[in-house]
XYZ file of C-alpha atoms in Angstrom:
591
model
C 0.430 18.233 19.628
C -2.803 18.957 18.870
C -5.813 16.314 18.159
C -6.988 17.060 14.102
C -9.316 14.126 14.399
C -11.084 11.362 16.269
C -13.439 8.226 16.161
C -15.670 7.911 19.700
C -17.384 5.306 21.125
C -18.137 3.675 17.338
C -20.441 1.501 16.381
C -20.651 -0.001 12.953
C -21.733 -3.503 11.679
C -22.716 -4.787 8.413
C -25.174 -7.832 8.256
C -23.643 -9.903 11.202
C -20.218 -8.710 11.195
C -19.101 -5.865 13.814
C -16.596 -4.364 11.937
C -16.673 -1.435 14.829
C -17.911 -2.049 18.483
C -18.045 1.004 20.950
C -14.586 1.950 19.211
C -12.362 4.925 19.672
C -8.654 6.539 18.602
C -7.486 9.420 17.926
C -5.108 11.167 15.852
C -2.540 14.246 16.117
C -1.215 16.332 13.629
C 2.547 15.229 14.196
C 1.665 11.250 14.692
C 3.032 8.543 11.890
C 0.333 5.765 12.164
C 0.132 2.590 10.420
C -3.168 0.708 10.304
C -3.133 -3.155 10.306
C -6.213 -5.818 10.668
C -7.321 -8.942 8.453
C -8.590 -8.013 5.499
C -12.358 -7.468 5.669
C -11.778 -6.312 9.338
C -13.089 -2.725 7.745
C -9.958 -1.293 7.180
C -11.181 0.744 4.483
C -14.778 1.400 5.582
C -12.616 3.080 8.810
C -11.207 5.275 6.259
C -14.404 6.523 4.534
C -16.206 6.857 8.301
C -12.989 9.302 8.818
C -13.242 11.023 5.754
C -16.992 11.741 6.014
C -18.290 9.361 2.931
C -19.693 6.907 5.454
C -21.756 7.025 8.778
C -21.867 5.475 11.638
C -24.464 3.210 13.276
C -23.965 5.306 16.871
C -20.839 7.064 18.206
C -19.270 10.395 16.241
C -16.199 11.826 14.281
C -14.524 14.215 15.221
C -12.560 17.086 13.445
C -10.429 19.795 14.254
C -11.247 23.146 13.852
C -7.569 22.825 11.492
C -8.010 19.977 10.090
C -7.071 19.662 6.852
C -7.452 16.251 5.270
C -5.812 14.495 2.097
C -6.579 11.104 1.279
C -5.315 8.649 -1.510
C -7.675 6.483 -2.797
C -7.951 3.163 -4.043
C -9.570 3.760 -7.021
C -9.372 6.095 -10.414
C -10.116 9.438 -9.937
C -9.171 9.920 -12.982
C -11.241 12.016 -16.311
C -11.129 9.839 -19.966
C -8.253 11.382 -21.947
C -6.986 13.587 -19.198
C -3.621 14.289 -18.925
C -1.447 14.555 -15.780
C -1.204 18.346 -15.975
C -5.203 18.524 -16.399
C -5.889 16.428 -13.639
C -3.173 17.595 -11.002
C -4.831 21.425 -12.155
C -8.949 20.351 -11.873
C -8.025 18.225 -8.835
C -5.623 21.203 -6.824
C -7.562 24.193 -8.516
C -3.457 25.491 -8.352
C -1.520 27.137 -11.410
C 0.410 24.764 -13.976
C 3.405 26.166 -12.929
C 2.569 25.178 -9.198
C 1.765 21.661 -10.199
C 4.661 21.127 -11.809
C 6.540 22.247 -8.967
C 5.159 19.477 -6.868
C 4.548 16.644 -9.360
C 8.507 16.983 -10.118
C 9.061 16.035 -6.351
C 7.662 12.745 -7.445
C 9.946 12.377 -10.677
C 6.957 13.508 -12.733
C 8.571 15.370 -15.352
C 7.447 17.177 -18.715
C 6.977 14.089 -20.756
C 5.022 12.697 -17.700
C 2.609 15.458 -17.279
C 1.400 16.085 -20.890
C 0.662 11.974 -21.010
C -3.475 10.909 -20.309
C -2.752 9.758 -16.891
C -5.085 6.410 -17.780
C -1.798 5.544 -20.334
C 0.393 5.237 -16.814
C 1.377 2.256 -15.091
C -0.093 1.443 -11.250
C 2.679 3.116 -9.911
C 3.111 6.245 -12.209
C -0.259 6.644 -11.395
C -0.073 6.550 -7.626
C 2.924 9.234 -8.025
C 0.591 11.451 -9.463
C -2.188 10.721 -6.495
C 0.392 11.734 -4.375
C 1.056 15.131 -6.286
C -2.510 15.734 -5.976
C -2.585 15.315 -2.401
C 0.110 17.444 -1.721
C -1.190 20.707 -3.621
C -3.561 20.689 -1.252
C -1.405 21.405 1.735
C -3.121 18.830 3.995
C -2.206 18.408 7.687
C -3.415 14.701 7.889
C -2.727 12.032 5.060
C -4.757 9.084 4.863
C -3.294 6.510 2.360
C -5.139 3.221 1.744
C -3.137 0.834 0.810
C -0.069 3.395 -1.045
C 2.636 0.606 -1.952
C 0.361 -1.637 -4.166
C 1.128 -1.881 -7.965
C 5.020 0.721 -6.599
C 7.789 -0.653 -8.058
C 11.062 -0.936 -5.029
C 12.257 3.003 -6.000
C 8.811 4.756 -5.959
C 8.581 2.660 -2.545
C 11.654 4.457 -0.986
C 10.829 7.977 -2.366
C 7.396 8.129 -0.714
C 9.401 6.431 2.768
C 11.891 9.645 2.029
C 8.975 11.767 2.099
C 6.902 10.135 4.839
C 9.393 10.716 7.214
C 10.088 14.089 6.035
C 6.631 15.165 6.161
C 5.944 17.407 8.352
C 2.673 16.676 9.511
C -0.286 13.599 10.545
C -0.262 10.338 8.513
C -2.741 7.472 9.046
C -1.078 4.492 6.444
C -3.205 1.586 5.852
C -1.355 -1.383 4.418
C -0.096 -5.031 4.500
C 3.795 -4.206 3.867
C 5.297 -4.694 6.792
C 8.619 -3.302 5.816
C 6.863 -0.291 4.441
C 5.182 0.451 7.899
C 8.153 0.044 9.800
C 10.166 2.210 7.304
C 7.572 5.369 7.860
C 5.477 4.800 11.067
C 5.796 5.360 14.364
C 2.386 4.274 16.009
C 0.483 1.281 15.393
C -2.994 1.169 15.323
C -5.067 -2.344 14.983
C -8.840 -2.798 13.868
C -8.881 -6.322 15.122
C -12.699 -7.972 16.295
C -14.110 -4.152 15.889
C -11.368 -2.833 18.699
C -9.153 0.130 17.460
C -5.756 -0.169 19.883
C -2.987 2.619 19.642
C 0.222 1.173 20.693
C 2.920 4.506 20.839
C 5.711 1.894 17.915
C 6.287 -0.024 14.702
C 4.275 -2.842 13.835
C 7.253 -4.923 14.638
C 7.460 -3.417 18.345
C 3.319 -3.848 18.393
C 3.224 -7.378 17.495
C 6.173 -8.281 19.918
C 4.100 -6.502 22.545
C 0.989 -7.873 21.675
C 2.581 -11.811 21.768
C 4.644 -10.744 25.258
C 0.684 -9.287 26.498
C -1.148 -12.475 25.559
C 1.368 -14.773 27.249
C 1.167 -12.222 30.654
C -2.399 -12.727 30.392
C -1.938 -16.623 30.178
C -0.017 -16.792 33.437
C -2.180 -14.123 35.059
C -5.089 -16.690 34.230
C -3.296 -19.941 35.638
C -2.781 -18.368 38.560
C -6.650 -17.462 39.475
C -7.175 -21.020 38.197
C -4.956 -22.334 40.747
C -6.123 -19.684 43.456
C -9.573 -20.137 42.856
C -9.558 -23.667 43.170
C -8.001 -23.393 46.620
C -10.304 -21.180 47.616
C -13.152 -24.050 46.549
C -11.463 -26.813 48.486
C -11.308 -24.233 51.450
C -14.703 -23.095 51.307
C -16.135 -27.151 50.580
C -14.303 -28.257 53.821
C -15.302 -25.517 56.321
C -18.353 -23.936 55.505
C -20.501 -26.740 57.283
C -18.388 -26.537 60.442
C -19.582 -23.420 62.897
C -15.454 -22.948 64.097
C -14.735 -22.054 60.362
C -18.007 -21.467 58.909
C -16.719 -17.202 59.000
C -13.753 -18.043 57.718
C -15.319 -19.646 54.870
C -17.875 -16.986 54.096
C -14.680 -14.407 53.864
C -12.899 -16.966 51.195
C -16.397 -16.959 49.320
C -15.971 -13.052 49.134
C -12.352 -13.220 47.816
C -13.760 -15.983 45.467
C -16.267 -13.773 43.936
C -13.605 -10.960 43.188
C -11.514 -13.556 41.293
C -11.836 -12.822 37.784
C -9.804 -14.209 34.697
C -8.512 -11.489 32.132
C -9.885 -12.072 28.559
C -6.685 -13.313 26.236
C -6.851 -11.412 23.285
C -6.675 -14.646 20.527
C -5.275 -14.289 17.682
C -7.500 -14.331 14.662
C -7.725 -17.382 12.341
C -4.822 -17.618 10.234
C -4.689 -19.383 6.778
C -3.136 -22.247 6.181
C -2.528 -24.289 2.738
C -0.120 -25.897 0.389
C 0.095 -26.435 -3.333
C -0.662 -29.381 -5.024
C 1.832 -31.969 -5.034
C 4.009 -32.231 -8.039
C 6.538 -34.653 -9.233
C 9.982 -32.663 -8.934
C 11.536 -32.235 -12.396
C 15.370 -31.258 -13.307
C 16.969 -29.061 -16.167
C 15.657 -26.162 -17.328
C 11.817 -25.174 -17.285
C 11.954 -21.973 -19.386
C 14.981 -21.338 -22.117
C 14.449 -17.904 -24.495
C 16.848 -17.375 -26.935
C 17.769 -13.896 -28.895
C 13.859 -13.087 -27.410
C 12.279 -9.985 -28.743
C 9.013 -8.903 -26.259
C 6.948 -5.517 -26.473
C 3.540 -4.787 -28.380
C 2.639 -4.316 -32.091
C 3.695 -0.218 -32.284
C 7.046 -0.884 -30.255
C 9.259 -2.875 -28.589
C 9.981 -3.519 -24.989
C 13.068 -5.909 -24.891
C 14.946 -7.126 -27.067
C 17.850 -9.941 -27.088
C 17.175 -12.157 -24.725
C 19.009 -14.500 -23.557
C 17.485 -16.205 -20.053
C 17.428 -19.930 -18.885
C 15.119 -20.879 -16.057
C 15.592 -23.621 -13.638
C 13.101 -26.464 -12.539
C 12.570 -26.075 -8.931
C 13.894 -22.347 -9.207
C 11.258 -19.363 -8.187
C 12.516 -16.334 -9.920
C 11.502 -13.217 -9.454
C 11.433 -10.490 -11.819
C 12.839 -6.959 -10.583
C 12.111 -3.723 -12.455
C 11.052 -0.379 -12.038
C 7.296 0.422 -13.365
C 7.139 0.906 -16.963
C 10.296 -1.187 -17.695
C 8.434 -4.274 -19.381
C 8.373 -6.481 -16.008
C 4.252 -7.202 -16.902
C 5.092 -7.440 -20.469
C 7.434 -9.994 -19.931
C 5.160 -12.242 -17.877
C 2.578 -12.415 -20.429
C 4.809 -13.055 -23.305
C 5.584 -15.897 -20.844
C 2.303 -17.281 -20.152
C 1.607 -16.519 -24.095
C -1.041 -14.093 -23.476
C 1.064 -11.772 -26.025
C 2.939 -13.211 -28.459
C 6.657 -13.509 -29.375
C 7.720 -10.827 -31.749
C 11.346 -11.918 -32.167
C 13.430 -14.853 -31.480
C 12.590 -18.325 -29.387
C 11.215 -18.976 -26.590
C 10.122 -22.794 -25.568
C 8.587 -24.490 -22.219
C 9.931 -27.510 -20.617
C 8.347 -31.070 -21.527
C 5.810 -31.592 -19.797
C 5.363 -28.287 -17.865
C 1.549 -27.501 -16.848
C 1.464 -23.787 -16.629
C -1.047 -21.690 -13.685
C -1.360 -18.087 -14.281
C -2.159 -15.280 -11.244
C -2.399 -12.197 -12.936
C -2.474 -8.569 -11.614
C -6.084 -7.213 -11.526
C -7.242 -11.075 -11.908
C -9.633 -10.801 -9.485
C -11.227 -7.558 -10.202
C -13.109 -9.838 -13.534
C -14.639 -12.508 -11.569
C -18.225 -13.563 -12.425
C -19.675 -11.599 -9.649
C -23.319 -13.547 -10.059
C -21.422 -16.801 -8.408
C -20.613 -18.080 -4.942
C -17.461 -19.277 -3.082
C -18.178 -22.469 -3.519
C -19.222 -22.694 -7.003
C -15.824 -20.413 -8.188
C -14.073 -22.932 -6.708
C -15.866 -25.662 -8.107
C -15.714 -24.086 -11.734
C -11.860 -23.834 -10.880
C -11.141 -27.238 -9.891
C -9.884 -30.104 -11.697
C -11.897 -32.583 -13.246
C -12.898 -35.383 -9.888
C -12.819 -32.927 -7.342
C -15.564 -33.618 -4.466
C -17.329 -31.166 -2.386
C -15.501 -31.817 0.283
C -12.213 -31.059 -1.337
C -13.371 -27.876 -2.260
C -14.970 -27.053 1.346
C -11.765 -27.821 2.509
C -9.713 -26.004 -0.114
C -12.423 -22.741 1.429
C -12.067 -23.062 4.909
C -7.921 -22.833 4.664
C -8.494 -19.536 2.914
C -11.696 -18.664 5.707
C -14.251 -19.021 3.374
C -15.918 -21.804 5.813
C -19.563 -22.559 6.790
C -21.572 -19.162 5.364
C -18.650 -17.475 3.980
C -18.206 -20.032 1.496
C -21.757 -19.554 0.148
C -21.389 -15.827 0.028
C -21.908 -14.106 -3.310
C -18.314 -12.697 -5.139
C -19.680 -8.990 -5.629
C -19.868 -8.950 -1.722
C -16.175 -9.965 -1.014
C -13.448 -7.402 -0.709
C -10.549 -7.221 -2.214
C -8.129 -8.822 -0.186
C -10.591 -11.762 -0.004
C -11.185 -11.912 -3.861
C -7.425 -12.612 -4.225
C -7.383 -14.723 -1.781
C -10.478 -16.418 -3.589
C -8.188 -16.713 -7.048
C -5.292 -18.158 -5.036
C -7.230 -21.460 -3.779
C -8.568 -21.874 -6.923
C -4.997 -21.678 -8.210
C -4.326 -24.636 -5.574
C -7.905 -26.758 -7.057
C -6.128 -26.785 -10.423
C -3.067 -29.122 -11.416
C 0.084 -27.288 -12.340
C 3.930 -27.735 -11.857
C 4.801 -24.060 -12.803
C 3.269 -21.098 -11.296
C 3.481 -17.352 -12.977
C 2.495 -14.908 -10.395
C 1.991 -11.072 -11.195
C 1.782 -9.223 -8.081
C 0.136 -12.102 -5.915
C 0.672 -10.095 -2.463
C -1.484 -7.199 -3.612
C -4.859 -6.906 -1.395
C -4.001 -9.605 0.979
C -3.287 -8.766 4.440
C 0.064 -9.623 6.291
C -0.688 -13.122 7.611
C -2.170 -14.174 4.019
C 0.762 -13.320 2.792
C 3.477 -14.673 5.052
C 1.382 -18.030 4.493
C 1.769 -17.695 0.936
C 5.302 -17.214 1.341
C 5.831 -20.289 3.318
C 3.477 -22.387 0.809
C 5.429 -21.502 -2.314
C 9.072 -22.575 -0.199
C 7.396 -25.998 0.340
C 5.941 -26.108 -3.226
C 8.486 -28.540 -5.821
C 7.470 -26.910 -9.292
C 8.495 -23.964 -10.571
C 7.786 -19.893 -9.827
C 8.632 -17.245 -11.579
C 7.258 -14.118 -10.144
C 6.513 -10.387 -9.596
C 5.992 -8.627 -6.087
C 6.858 -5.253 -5.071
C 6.849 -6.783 -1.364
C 9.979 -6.959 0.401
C 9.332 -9.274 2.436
C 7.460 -11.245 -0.014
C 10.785 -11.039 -2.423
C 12.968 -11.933 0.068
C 11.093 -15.310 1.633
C 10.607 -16.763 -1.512
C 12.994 -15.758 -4.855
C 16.121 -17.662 -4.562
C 17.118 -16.490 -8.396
C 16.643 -12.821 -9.728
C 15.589 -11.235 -13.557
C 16.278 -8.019 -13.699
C 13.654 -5.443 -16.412
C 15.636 -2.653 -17.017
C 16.174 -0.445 -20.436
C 15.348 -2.617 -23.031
C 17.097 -5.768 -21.582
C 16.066 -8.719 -19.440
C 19.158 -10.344 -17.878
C 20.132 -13.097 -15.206
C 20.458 -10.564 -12.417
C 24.205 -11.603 -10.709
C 23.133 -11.037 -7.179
C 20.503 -12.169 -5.081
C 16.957 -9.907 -3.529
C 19.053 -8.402 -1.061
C 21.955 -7.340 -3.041
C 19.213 -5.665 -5.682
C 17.638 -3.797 -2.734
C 21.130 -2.972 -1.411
C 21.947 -1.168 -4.969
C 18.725 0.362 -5.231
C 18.696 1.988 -2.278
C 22.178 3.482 -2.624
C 20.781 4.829 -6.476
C 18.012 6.545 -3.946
C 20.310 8.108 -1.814
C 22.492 9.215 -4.252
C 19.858 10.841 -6.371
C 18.621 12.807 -3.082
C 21.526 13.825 -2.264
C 22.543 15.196 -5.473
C 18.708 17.354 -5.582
C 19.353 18.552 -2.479
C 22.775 20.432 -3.270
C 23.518 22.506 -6.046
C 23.827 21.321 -9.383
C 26.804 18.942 -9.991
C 30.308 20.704 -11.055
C 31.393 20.929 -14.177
C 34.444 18.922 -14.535
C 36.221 20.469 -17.229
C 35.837 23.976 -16.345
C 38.524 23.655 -13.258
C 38.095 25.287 -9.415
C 36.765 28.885 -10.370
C 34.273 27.602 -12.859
C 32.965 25.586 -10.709
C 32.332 28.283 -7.894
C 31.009 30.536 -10.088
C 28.854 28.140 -11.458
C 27.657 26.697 -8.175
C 27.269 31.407 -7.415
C 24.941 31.409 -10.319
C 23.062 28.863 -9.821
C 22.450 29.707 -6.219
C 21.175 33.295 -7.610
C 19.127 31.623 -10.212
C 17.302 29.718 -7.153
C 17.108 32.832 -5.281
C 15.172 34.517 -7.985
C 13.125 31.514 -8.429
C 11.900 31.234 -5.008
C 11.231 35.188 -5.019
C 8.892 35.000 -8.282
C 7.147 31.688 -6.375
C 6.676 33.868 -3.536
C 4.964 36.920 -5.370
C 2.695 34.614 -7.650
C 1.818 32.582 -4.154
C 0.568 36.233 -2.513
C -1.265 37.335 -5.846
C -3.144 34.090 -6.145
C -3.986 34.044 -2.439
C -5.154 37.604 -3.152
C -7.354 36.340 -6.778
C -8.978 33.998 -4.172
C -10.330 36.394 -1.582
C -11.575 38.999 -4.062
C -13.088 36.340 -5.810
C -14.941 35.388 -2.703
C -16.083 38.677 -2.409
C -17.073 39.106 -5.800
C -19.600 37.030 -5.093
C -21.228 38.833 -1.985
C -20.583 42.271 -3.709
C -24.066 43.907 -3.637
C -22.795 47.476 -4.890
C -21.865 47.805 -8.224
C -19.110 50.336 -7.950
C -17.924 47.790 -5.591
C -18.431 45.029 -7.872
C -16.743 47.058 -10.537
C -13.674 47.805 -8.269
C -13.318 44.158 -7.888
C -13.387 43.030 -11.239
C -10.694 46.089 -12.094
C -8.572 44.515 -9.740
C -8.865 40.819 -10.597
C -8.331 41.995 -14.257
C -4.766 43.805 -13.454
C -3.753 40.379 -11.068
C -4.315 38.120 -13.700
C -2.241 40.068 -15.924
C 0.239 40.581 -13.221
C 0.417 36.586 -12.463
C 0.336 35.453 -16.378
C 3.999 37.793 -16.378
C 5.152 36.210 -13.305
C 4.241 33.201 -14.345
C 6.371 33.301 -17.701
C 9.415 34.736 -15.617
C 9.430 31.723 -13.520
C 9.166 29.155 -16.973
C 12.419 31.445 -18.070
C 13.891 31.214 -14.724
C 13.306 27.358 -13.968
C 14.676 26.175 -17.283
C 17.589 28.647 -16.542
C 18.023 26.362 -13.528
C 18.024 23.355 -15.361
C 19.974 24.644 -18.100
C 22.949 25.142 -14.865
């Protein structure tokens, strides 16, 4: 398949760091690609360079004469007040009926798309980035970092459509599972090197481990050959029988070269504070009301948490998941019921967006130090740094420099500088790469206080909850299963749902064999129409467009006139169209 774009011989550094170093890859419009590195390897800044908005210090982009780009940002592209519709419309420049078309794909319905988009969860609003991206027909998607703040179902719609999609992707992300579920190449930014590997991460990494420990043996071996070669050429090279021989061993010495083992990057490593293990429960709500002054969320509430337990909460977006968590941490208050803490229990709070309010004016060092609890040294706190990489000059860098990934990680060790034997944690995997958050993973199963918990990373869910709350429609219960059984049922809701879009509308039991053919015959003619009046109003726009282009150009003005005549009967013709295929697609859903 044809290359749509590519990097070449890239150079790109900021300050002292290389984040790219005579650099190149390429991409094809039919290649699956996930991108992986450390965070602040320049992930992201690799994105922007692709996409135009940044430059390089030497080397060159390049894109295809047919490329056409879409890319899903990080942040809010989003207008004060605007609605979905308005946005999906100013954003696509396509009809409202078009963008409805597409933003239903992604479960956006007509309650959804009249709502100021700014009113949406995380997720609802990455649904509707998606939407966006799609009305614009691109043959290359670049998503940065698309599962963050997606509940577990949005997740496996957009790995349904990744793998359905019928063109380029370049996914950047730290969900491992997510990566392996939609990608078929693996490209790492690692030291300012981009490598292509033609597999999943999974297949990457196992290569990349197998590689390093070739190269290892490769190396011994020139050790031990070389040094025989030394003894050789020591012994002989002062005696005239051998002194040739040695000067040939010399030459075979000088062609001996070790290979250069690819290390692997510094990983973090850290625990959480010690705590005296406690028994009983930690957390008991009773008859609990939760939700905001204008409504409720949930309501009867019955749960009972565990010392020792980590619990994590389950939910789709929009359920109450958040909501719940604060009530807990009594950020909002109780609006019904009881609910009472544990004697004793010393509560830390990690809450989504956390890091996006730090004091950007202070240092590493001194975060850490206004963090910390009261008798904490300098060195403590250097050390607390360096496990999270902040050592030497990083930990005297200034907050508004870090990225992301590193500000959470920055929150996290301050989490471990304070004293606390129960941890709330909303979304703590969000921004931190892979390693980060495998160490996390393994410091919470050592930790002896209490977690309760949000993540929408598998992985993450799976390592660490060993109990389950489920958010769902107004209740939050004691889910009876464990992570895997909840990802097991959600995944069969998926497929169900697909399977029931993808085939005609669902028979009607009560009106026996003939009703339901010739229910399943209209319906069929129904779509049939549908698609036809999609069709025409597709041809007549593409036709507005061009005369419009020429409108502009026209120098004549009987041709100018002509023009405008004609523009004047298609926008009559598509407004009719237009109100056939309203009539016609709530026939459809009417069936």
């Amino acid at each position: 398949m044809p290359v749509v774009l590519s990097v070449q011989a890239a150079y790109k550094r900021y300050g002292h760091q290389h984040l790219l170093e005579d650099a190149s890859c390429s991409f094809t419009d039919d290649q699956k690609v996930g991108l992986i590195g450390r965070n602040g390897a320049g992930k992201s800044t690799l994105c922007r360079i692709l996409l135009g908005e940044e430059d390089l210090d030497a080397g060159e982009v390049v894109q295809g004469k047919k490329l056409r780009l879409g890319y899903l940002r990080q942040h809010d592209p989003f207008f004060e007040g605007e609605t979905v519709s308005d946005f999906l419309i100013r954003d696509s420049g396509q009809p409202d009926w078009r963008c409805g078309q597409v933003a239903w794909q992604f479960a956006l319905g007509d309650d959804m798309l009249h709502r100021p988009v700014r009113e949406l969860s995380g997720g609802w609003q990455t649904r509707v980035k998606l939407a966006a991206l799609l009305l614009h027909d691109p043959n290359l998607l670049i998503l940065d970092e698309p599962t963050n703040f997606l509940d577990l179902r949005t997740q496996m719609l957009l790995e349904h459509f990744l793998r359905d999609f019928r063109a380029g992707v370049l996914v950047v992300s730290h969900d491992r599972s997510f990566l392996k579920q939609t990608c078929n190449h693996t490209l790492e930014l690692s030291r300012g090197q981009l490598t292509m590997f033609p597999g999943d991460v999974d297949s990457y990494l196992d290569n990349l481990d197998e590689r390093r420990e070739h190269d290892r043996r490769l190396n011994a071996a020139t050790a031990s050959k070389r040094k025989q070669l030394e003894q050789f050429i020591a012994s002989n090279r002062a005696n005239a029988n051998t002194a040739s021989q040695a000067r040939s061993k010399a030459k075979q010495l000088e062609k001996l070269e070790f290979v250069e083992v690819r290390g692997e990057e510094a990983r973090v490593h850290f625990s959480f504070p010690k705590v005296i293990p406690r028994q009983g429960p930690a957390l008991r709500a009773e008859d609990l009301t939760i939700g905001y002054e204008d409504r409720d969320i949930a309501s009867d509430i019955q749960i009972e948490i565990e010392h020792q337990s980590r619990v994590g909460i389950v939910g789709d977006n929009g359920q109450g998941k958040t909501t719940f968590l604060r009530t807990l941490c009594e950020s909002l208050p109780v609006k019904g019921g009881q609910m009472k803490w544990g004697f004793g229990c010393q509560v830390g709070v990690y809450a989504q967006h956390v890091y996006t309010t730090l004091r950007e004016n202070l240092t590493v060092l001194e975060y850490l130090d206004y963090q910390a609890a009261p008798g904490t040294n300098t060195q403590q706190l250097k050390d607390v740094a360096g496990s999270f990489l902040f050592s030497g000059e990083r930990a005297e860098k200034s907050i508004k420099v870090l990225s992301g990934g590193e500000r959470a990680r920055l929150v996290l060790a301050g989490l471990l500088l304070e004293q606390h034997n129960v941890l709330v944690l909303d979304e703590p995997g969000n921004h931190l790469d892979v390693e980060t958050i495998e160490a996390l993973a393994a410091a919470l199963k050592r930790y002896e206080g209490t977690v309760i918990f949000t993540s929408h990373d598998r992985y993450f869910m799976h390592e660490v909850a060993t109990a389950v709350i489920e958010v769902r429609e107004g209740r939050v219960v004691s889910y009876p299963g464990g992570y895997d059984d909840y990802v097991y049922r959600t995944q069969k809701e998926i497929d169900v749902g697909l399977r029931s879009e993808s085939t005609t509308k669902a028979t009607d039991q009560s009106g026996g064999a003939s009703g339901s053919k010739s229910r399943g015959k209209s319906d069929r003619d129904l779509q049939k129409q549908l698609k036809s009046v999609e069709r025409k109003i597709a041809k007549l726009d593409d036709e507005r467009k061009t005369l419009t282009a020429e409108q502009v150009h026209a120098t004549e003005a009987s041709a100018a006139k002509k023009i405008h005549d004609r523009l004047a009967a298609l926008s009559v013709e598509i407004e009719a169209l237009e109100a056939e295929w309203l009539e016609l697609s709530e026939a459809v859903g009417a069936w």
